[in-house]
GROMACS .gro file of C-alpha atoms in nm:
model
  350
    1UNK     CA    1  -0.889   0.399   2.025
    2UNK     CA    2  -1.126   0.718   2.121
    3UNK     CA    3  -1.099   0.801   2.499
    4UNK     CA    4  -1.299   1.134   2.603
    5UNK     CA    5  -1.094   1.216   2.880
    6UNK     CA    6  -1.030   1.591   2.784
    7UNK     CA    7  -1.395   1.717   2.727
    8UNK     CA    8  -1.510   2.005   2.896
    9UNK     CA    9  -1.816   2.216   2.824
   10UNK     CA   10  -1.641   2.532   2.894
   11UNK     CA   11  -1.493   2.460   2.531
   12UNK     CA   12  -1.842   2.582   2.409
   13UNK     CA   13  -1.888   2.931   2.353
   14UNK     CA   14  -2.125   3.062   2.639
   15UNK     CA   15  -2.299   3.247   2.413
   16UNK     CA   16  -2.454   2.920   2.249
   17UNK     CA   17  -2.744   2.759   2.430
   18UNK     CA   18  -3.021   2.519   2.313
   19UNK     CA   19  -3.252   2.797   2.384
   20UNK     CA   20  -3.131   3.057   2.156
   21UNK     CA   21  -3.101   2.903   1.825
   22UNK     CA   22  -3.228   3.138   1.577
   23UNK     CA   23  -3.507   3.076   1.318
   24UNK     CA   24  -3.341   3.263   1.021
   25UNK     CA   25  -3.525   3.331   0.704
   26UNK     CA   26  -3.509   3.061   0.424
   27UNK     CA   27  -3.207   3.054   0.203
   28UNK     CA   28  -3.213   3.270  -0.106
   29UNK     CA   29  -3.183   3.084  -0.426
   30UNK     CA   30  -2.916   3.327  -0.527
   31UNK     CA   31  -2.678   3.229  -0.236
   32UNK     CA   32  -2.717   2.860  -0.301
   33UNK     CA   33  -2.657   2.936  -0.696
   34UNK     CA   34  -2.351   3.150  -0.619
   35UNK     CA   35  -2.176   2.853  -0.446
   36UNK     CA   36  -2.313   2.612  -0.710
   37UNK     CA   37  -2.173   2.774  -1.015
   38UNK     CA   38  -1.819   2.729  -0.983
   39UNK     CA   39  -1.863   2.361  -1.028
   40UNK     CA   40  -2.082   2.328  -1.315
   41UNK     CA   41  -1.809   2.432  -1.588
   42UNK     CA   42  -1.668   2.164  -1.773
   43UNK     CA   43  -1.340   2.182  -1.626
   44UNK     CA   44  -1.471   2.102  -1.298
   45UNK     CA   45  -1.752   1.872  -1.370
   46UNK     CA   46  -1.694   1.566  -1.147
   47UNK     CA   47  -1.951   1.383  -1.366
   48UNK     CA   48  -1.786   1.451  -1.696
   49UNK     CA   49  -1.438   1.358  -1.537
   50UNK     CA   50  -1.556   1.042  -1.396
   51UNK     CA   51  -1.718   0.970  -1.729
   52UNK     CA   52  -1.393   1.004  -1.928
   53UNK     CA   53  -1.183   0.810  -1.671
   54UNK     CA   54  -1.395   0.465  -1.669
   55UNK     CA   55  -1.542   0.499  -2.044
   56UNK     CA   56  -1.294   0.229  -2.169
   57UNK     CA   57  -1.292   0.021  -1.834
   58UNK     CA   58  -1.437  -0.334  -1.859
   59UNK     CA   59  -1.542  -0.509  -1.526
   60UNK     CA   60  -1.711  -0.827  -1.442
   61UNK     CA   61  -2.089  -0.832  -1.470
   62UNK     CA   62  -2.197  -0.733  -1.147
   63UNK     CA   63  -2.561  -0.667  -1.029
   64UNK     CA   64  -2.646  -0.294  -1.068
   65UNK     CA   65  -2.829  -0.250  -0.699
   66UNK     CA   66  -2.688  -0.575  -0.524
   67UNK     CA   67  -2.394  -0.827  -0.539
   68UNK     CA   68  -2.083  -0.649  -0.392
   69UNK     CA   69  -2.277  -0.376  -0.190
   70UNK     CA   70  -2.273  -0.564   0.150
   71UNK     CA   71  -1.892  -0.625   0.124
   72UNK     CA   72  -1.834  -0.274  -0.007
   73UNK     CA   73  -2.000  -0.111   0.255
   74UNK     CA   74  -1.857  -0.345   0.548
   75UNK     CA   75  -1.485  -0.282   0.411
   76UNK     CA   76  -1.546   0.093   0.433
   77UNK     CA   77  -1.691   0.073   0.798
   78UNK     CA   78  -1.425  -0.156   0.921
   79UNK     CA   79  -1.143   0.055   0.756
   80UNK     CA   80  -1.285   0.358   0.912
   81UNK     CA   81  -1.256   0.219   1.276
   82UNK     CA   82  -0.916   0.021   1.209
   83UNK     CA   83  -0.725   0.309   1.278
   84UNK     CA   84  -0.875   0.318   1.637
   85UNK     CA   85  -0.942  -0.018   1.723
   86UNK     CA   86  -0.725  -0.348   1.707
   87UNK     CA   87  -0.947  -0.560   1.489
   88UNK     CA   88  -0.716  -0.833   1.469
   89UNK     CA   89  -0.688  -0.912   1.825
   90UNK     CA   90  -1.065  -0.986   1.958
   91UNK     CA   91  -1.011  -0.966   2.310
   92UNK     CA   92  -0.821  -0.654   2.292
   93UNK     CA   93  -1.076  -0.503   2.062
   94UNK     CA   94  -1.401  -0.612   2.269
   95UNK     CA   95  -1.194  -0.446   2.582
   96UNK     CA   96  -1.132  -0.133   2.379
   97UNK     CA   97  -1.484  -0.101   2.302
   98UNK     CA   98  -1.575  -0.130   2.662
   99UNK     CA   99  -1.304   0.151   2.716
  100UNK     CA  100  -1.477   0.377   2.468
  101UNK     CA  101  -1.822   0.327   2.643
  102UNK     CA  102  -1.714   0.393   2.959
  103UNK     CA  103  -1.515   0.705   2.870
  104UNK     CA  104  -1.822   0.841   2.717
  105UNK     CA  105  -2.039   0.726   2.996
  106UNK     CA  106  -1.824   0.909   3.231
  107UNK     CA  107  -1.674   1.185   3.090
  108UNK     CA  108  -1.875   1.326   2.790
  109UNK     CA  109  -2.248   1.285   2.864
  110UNK     CA  110  -2.234   1.438   3.212
  111UNK     CA  111  -2.067   1.739   3.067
  112UNK     CA  112  -2.234   1.754   2.746
  113UNK     CA  113  -2.594   1.617   2.812
  114UNK     CA  114  -2.757   1.954   2.683
  115UNK     CA  115  -2.650   1.882   2.335
  116UNK     CA  116  -2.960   1.700   2.248
  117UNK     CA  117  -3.185   1.948   2.359
  118UNK     CA  118  -3.100   2.151   2.058
  119UNK     CA  119  -3.381   2.195   1.797
  120UNK     CA  120  -3.253   2.048   1.480
  121UNK     CA  121  -3.423   2.212   1.207
  122UNK     CA  122  -3.312   2.588   1.294
  123UNK     CA  123  -2.964   2.470   1.395
  124UNK     CA  124  -2.916   2.288   1.075
  125UNK     CA  125  -3.066   2.565   0.836
  126UNK     CA  126  -2.822   2.778   1.020
  127UNK     CA  127  -2.537   2.530   0.939
  128UNK     CA  128  -2.633   2.526   0.592
  129UNK     CA  129  -2.617   2.886   0.574
  130UNK     CA  130  -2.263   2.873   0.728
  131UNK     CA  131  -2.133   2.615   0.477
  132UNK     CA  132  -2.233   2.823   0.173
  133UNK     CA  133  -2.064   3.154   0.333
  134UNK     CA  134  -1.771   2.915   0.354
  135UNK     CA  135  -1.779   2.774   0.019
  136UNK     CA  136  -1.805   3.123  -0.097
  137UNK     CA  137  -1.521   3.284   0.081
  138UNK     CA  138  -1.334   2.950  -0.057
  139UNK     CA  139  -1.398   3.128  -0.419
  140UNK     CA  140  -1.282   3.484  -0.297
  141UNK     CA  141  -1.639   3.605  -0.282
  142UNK     CA  142  -1.758   3.817   0.019
  143UNK     CA  143  -2.109   3.690   0.083
  144UNK     CA  144  -2.193   3.993   0.295
  145UNK     CA  145  -2.152   4.233  -0.037
  146UNK     CA  146  -2.294   4.143  -0.358
  147UNK     CA  147  -2.101   4.464  -0.555
  148UNK     CA  148  -1.896   4.192  -0.717
  149UNK     CA  149  -2.218   4.100  -0.951
  150UNK     CA  150  -2.200   4.299  -1.267
  151UNK     CA  151  -2.526   4.462  -1.329
  152UNK     CA  152  -2.630   4.298  -0.995
  153UNK     CA  153  -2.677   3.954  -1.154
  154UNK     CA  154  -2.455   3.657  -1.112
  155UNK     CA  155  -2.181   3.575  -1.354
  156UNK     CA  156  -2.321   3.276  -1.549
  157UNK     CA  157  -2.043   2.984  -1.642
  158UNK     CA  158  -1.965   2.938  -1.980
  159UNK     CA  159  -2.117   2.603  -2.002
  160UNK     CA  160  -2.527   2.565  -1.955
  161UNK     CA  161  -2.573   2.204  -2.008
  162UNK     CA  162  -2.689   2.077  -1.664
  163UNK     CA  163  -2.773   1.728  -1.756
  164UNK     CA  164  -2.582   1.445  -1.539
  165UNK     CA  165  -2.362   1.271  -1.765
  166UNK     CA  166  -2.288   0.933  -1.590
  167UNK     CA  167  -2.552   0.660  -1.720
  168UNK     CA  168  -2.650   0.447  -1.398
  169UNK     CA  169  -2.407   0.137  -1.490
  170UNK     CA  170  -2.120   0.406  -1.508
  171UNK     CA  171  -2.224   0.556  -1.166
  172UNK     CA  172  -2.226   0.207  -1.020
  173UNK     CA  173  -1.887   0.127  -1.148
  174UNK     CA  174  -1.748   0.438  -1.030
  175UNK     CA  175  -1.858   0.374  -0.684
  176UNK     CA  176  -1.734   0.030  -0.725
  177UNK     CA  177  -1.370   0.149  -0.820
  178UNK     CA  178  -1.389   0.409  -0.523
  179UNK     CA  179  -1.476   0.127  -0.297
  180UNK     CA  180  -1.224  -0.116  -0.450
  181UNK     CA  181  -0.914  -0.024  -0.225
  182UNK     CA  182  -1.099  -0.044   0.135
  183UNK     CA  183  -1.211  -0.416   0.006
  184UNK     CA  184  -0.865  -0.523  -0.098
  185UNK     CA  185  -0.718  -0.351   0.227
  186UNK     CA  186  -0.963  -0.550   0.420
  187UNK     CA  187  -0.832  -0.869   0.321
  188UNK     CA  188  -0.439  -0.745   0.382
  189UNK     CA  189  -0.578  -0.624   0.719
  190UNK     CA  190  -0.686  -0.947   0.821
  191UNK     CA  191  -0.395  -1.131   0.631
  192UNK     CA  192  -0.628  -1.301   0.420
  193UNK     CA  193  -0.630  -1.414   0.070
  194UNK     CA  194  -0.812  -1.203  -0.183
  195UNK     CA  195  -1.195  -1.266  -0.204
  196UNK     CA  196  -1.136  -1.433  -0.565
  197UNK     CA  197  -0.902  -1.689  -0.440
  198UNK     CA  198  -1.010  -2.061  -0.337
  199UNK     CA  199  -1.052  -2.075   0.042
  200UNK     CA  200  -1.107  -1.675   0.090
  201UNK     CA  201  -1.469  -1.696   0.145
  202UNK     CA  202  -1.416  -1.970   0.435
  203UNK     CA  203  -1.118  -1.750   0.568
  204UNK     CA  204  -1.334  -1.445   0.575
  205UNK     CA  205  -1.649  -1.607   0.726
  206UNK     CA  206  -1.419  -1.738   0.980
  207UNK     CA  207  -1.267  -1.408   1.069
  208UNK     CA  208  -1.601  -1.213   1.087
  209UNK     CA  209  -1.824  -1.456   1.234
  210UNK     CA  210  -1.647  -1.440   1.584
  211UNK     CA  211  -1.671  -1.062   1.578
  212UNK     CA  212  -2.057  -1.099   1.507
  213UNK     CA  213  -2.070  -1.257   1.862
  214UNK     CA  214  -1.865  -1.001   2.055
  215UNK     CA  215  -2.027  -0.845   2.351
  216UNK     CA  216  -2.150  -0.500   2.317
  217UNK     CA  217  -2.065  -0.239   2.591
  218UNK     CA  218  -2.384  -0.067   2.773
  219UNK     CA  219  -2.391   0.299   2.676
  220UNK     CA  220  -2.550   0.550   2.892
  221UNK     CA  221  -2.778   0.682   2.619
  222UNK     CA  222  -2.923   0.532   2.305
  223UNK     CA  223  -2.766   0.538   1.980
  224UNK     CA  224  -2.987   0.803   1.840
  225UNK     CA  225  -2.888   1.048   2.106
  226UNK     CA  226  -2.507   1.026   2.044
  227UNK     CA  227  -2.624   1.078   1.679
  228UNK     CA  228  -2.769   1.391   1.748
  229UNK     CA  229  -2.485   1.499   1.967
  230UNK     CA  230  -2.231   1.448   1.660
  231UNK     CA  231  -2.442   1.645   1.458
  232UNK     CA  232  -2.515   1.931   1.705
  233UNK     CA  233  -2.173   1.993   1.730
  234UNK     CA  234  -2.046   1.935   1.363
  235UNK     CA  235  -2.340   2.230   1.314
  236UNK     CA  236  -2.197   2.449   1.572
  237UNK     CA  237  -1.835   2.376   1.424
  238UNK     CA  238  -1.948   2.508   1.097
  239UNK     CA  239  -2.120   2.815   1.215
  240UNK     CA  240  -1.818   2.883   1.445
  241UNK     CA  241  -1.570   2.878   1.138
  242UNK     CA  242  -1.795   3.093   0.904
  243UNK     CA  243  -1.914   3.351   1.145
  244UNK     CA  244  -1.667   3.350   1.451
  245UNK     CA  245  -1.757   3.323   1.807
  246UNK     CA  246  -1.997   3.602   1.787
  247UNK     CA  247  -2.219   3.418   1.529
  248UNK     CA  248  -2.492   3.369   1.786
  249UNK     CA  249  -2.464   3.708   1.949
  250UNK     CA  250  -2.730   3.978   1.854
  251UNK     CA  251  -2.484   4.165   1.629
  252UNK     CA  252  -2.405   3.858   1.465
  253UNK     CA  253  -2.748   3.763   1.389
  254UNK     CA  254  -2.828   4.077   1.257
  255UNK     CA  255  -2.547   4.111   1.000
  256UNK     CA  256  -2.651   3.724   0.890
  257UNK     CA  257  -3.012   3.851   0.877
  258UNK     CA  258  -2.889   4.147   0.657
  259UNK     CA  259  -2.674   3.954   0.447
  260UNK     CA  260  -2.962   3.695   0.338
  261UNK     CA  261  -3.188   4.003   0.260
  262UNK     CA  262  -2.925   4.147   0.022
  263UNK     CA  263  -2.899   3.784  -0.172
  264UNK     CA  264  -3.289   3.776  -0.155
  265UNK     CA  265  -3.293   4.093  -0.376
  266UNK     CA  266  -3.027   3.961  -0.652
  267UNK     CA  267  -3.216   3.832  -0.932
  268UNK     CA  268  -3.170   3.469  -1.039
  269UNK     CA  269  -3.156   3.375  -1.407
  270UNK     CA  270  -3.015   3.026  -1.385
  271UNK     CA  271  -3.238   2.734  -1.426
  272UNK     CA  272  -3.306   2.520  -1.150
  273UNK     CA  273  -3.165   2.189  -1.300
  274UNK     CA  274  -2.853   2.367  -1.198
  275UNK     CA  275  -2.893   2.322  -0.814
  276UNK     CA  276  -3.038   1.978  -0.916
  277UNK     CA  277  -2.711   1.881  -1.114
  278UNK     CA  278  -2.500   2.033  -0.792
  279UNK     CA  279  -2.701   1.792  -0.551
  280UNK     CA  280  -2.589   1.497  -0.756
  281UNK     CA  281  -2.223   1.619  -0.794
  282UNK     CA  282  -2.190   1.665  -0.422
  283UNK     CA  283  -2.247   1.289  -0.342
  284UNK     CA  284  -2.008   1.153  -0.615
  285UNK     CA  285  -1.680   0.962  -0.531
  286UNK     CA  286  -1.383   1.200  -0.567
  287UNK     CA  287  -1.182   1.129  -0.919
  288UNK     CA  288  -0.863   1.052  -0.726
  289UNK     CA  289  -1.074   0.768  -0.537
  290UNK     CA  290  -1.185   0.602  -0.850
  291UNK     CA  291  -0.852   0.650  -1.005
  292UNK     CA  292  -0.701   0.472  -0.729
  293UNK     CA  293  -0.942   0.187  -0.762
  294UNK     CA  294  -0.884   0.162  -1.137
  295UNK     CA  295  -0.499   0.146  -1.063
  296UNK     CA  296  -0.560  -0.127  -0.821
  297UNK     CA  297  -0.833  -0.312  -1.056
  298UNK     CA  298  -0.631  -0.552  -1.294
  299UNK     CA  299  -0.666  -0.911  -1.210
  300UNK     CA  300  -0.701  -0.860  -0.850
  301UNK     CA  301  -0.953  -0.613  -0.862
  302UNK     CA  302  -1.198  -0.842  -1.088
  303UNK     CA  303  -1.149  -1.160  -0.868
  304UNK     CA  304  -1.210  -0.947  -0.541
  305UNK     CA  305  -1.525  -0.784  -0.715
  306UNK     CA  306  -1.637  -1.145  -0.840
  307UNK     CA  307  -1.579  -1.291  -0.490
  308UNK     CA  308  -1.743  -0.999  -0.300
  309UNK     CA  309  -2.046  -1.071  -0.539
  310UNK     CA  310  -2.104  -1.437  -0.384
  311UNK     CA  311  -1.997  -1.363  -0.012
  312UNK     CA  312  -2.259  -1.247   0.224
  313UNK     CA  313  -2.084  -1.119   0.540
  314UNK     CA  314  -2.242  -1.164   0.901
  315UNK     CA  315  -2.420  -0.881   1.050
  316UNK     CA  316  -2.166  -0.684   1.291
  317UNK     CA  317  -2.358  -0.559   1.570
  318UNK     CA  318  -2.063  -0.335   1.673
  319UNK     CA  319  -2.057  -0.128   1.374
  320UNK     CA  320  -2.357   0.116   1.442
  321UNK     CA  321  -2.208   0.200   1.792
  322UNK     CA  322  -1.847   0.245   1.678
  323UNK     CA  323  -1.965   0.444   1.367
  324UNK     CA  324  -2.131   0.690   1.606
  325UNK     CA  325  -1.852   0.686   1.842
  326UNK     CA  326  -1.603   0.779   1.569
  327UNK     CA  327  -1.858   1.052   1.440
  328UNK     CA  328  -1.870   1.175   1.776
  329UNK     CA  329  -1.487   1.192   1.782
  330UNK     CA  330  -1.469   1.393   1.473
  331UNK     CA  331  -1.721   1.630   1.554
  332UNK     CA  332  -1.549   1.711   1.904
  333UNK     CA  333  -1.229   1.756   1.745
  334UNK     CA  334  -1.361   2.021   1.520
  335UNK     CA  335  -1.590   2.199   1.777
  336UNK     CA  336  -1.400   2.172   2.098
  337UNK     CA  337  -1.042   2.148   1.974
  338UNK     CA  338  -0.939   1.876   2.164
  339UNK     CA  339  -0.634   1.649   2.064
  340UNK     CA  340  -0.720   1.357   1.870
  341UNK     CA  341  -0.808   1.036   2.057
  342UNK     CA  342  -0.550   0.802   2.160
  343UNK     CA  343  -0.466   0.542   2.405
  344UNK     CA  344  -0.506   0.727   2.776
  345UNK     CA  345  -0.374   0.526   3.057
  346UNK     CA  346  -0.448   0.815   3.327
  347UNK     CA  347  -0.794   0.901   3.285
  348UNK     CA  348  -1.071   0.738   3.520
  349UNK     CA  349  -1.216   0.552   3.240
  350UNK     CA  350  -0.897   0.300   3.215
   0.00000   0.00000   0.00000
């Protein structure tokens, strides 16, 4: 379970303070396009790959924006926390939640209470610039030197059709297939029959209803504050990955500002629909996840989807808190380089 016993504010570079987050220029369109273009060719178009993968799939008649949505979301959330909390033993699960909250209250907040003081708009803008730089470097492009552009213009992909290829029903189907493994694994986690089997609904309800009545631990700050802490740490980690520990220094900021001015002078000849398509591609499920769902579908998958359509799960009040605890966990691992959370019998929260 999450145990924040190794947190130290000293792990943050001492040049990073809430009062020195710079207000950088807006991101040049050419910088966004340079990172987007490689994903828009036929060989890497996720929408085309998914369209081809599910073109012959026939699934039960599911509601376009309802039906399985509640169970899919629930199974995904429970799957995320099942590796850190004991969901099948409710007294132990309740104890672990209490320990995680106490660990946060005693170890994290006293050391990192300055994180919510960061101004989010300039920080997120800085992190977006950093992400674009990381993506360009992965393409072996030096974002601090645009000499690789022949004639000073970005290289065009050989394909210029920027229409999104997935129809709404196919997009819905792709998301269903990507969520199907978690939905099926949820029944396996609780050792329940598939949702399509007789008695599965009553068994699932009997399992989830007691979870809905677990006592929530008390946190020292509201959940939105924890969400902001996780977002700040994730942004700082991205900035540090792109620019190193000197990214916030006057020299580092000057170099970034010169880079932005350099890209701002690059002519842009790619239509805006390219960026709109890139935004849609970024939120698609991966082809591997959809293919795994297709492989698992068959009769079991169909019956699970049909069963999920008619099952309304109870509201589990602990999910928002644990989702944020896990997000903070991941952000702290990224930024503070602490070991993965596990059971800790020696810290003062146990």
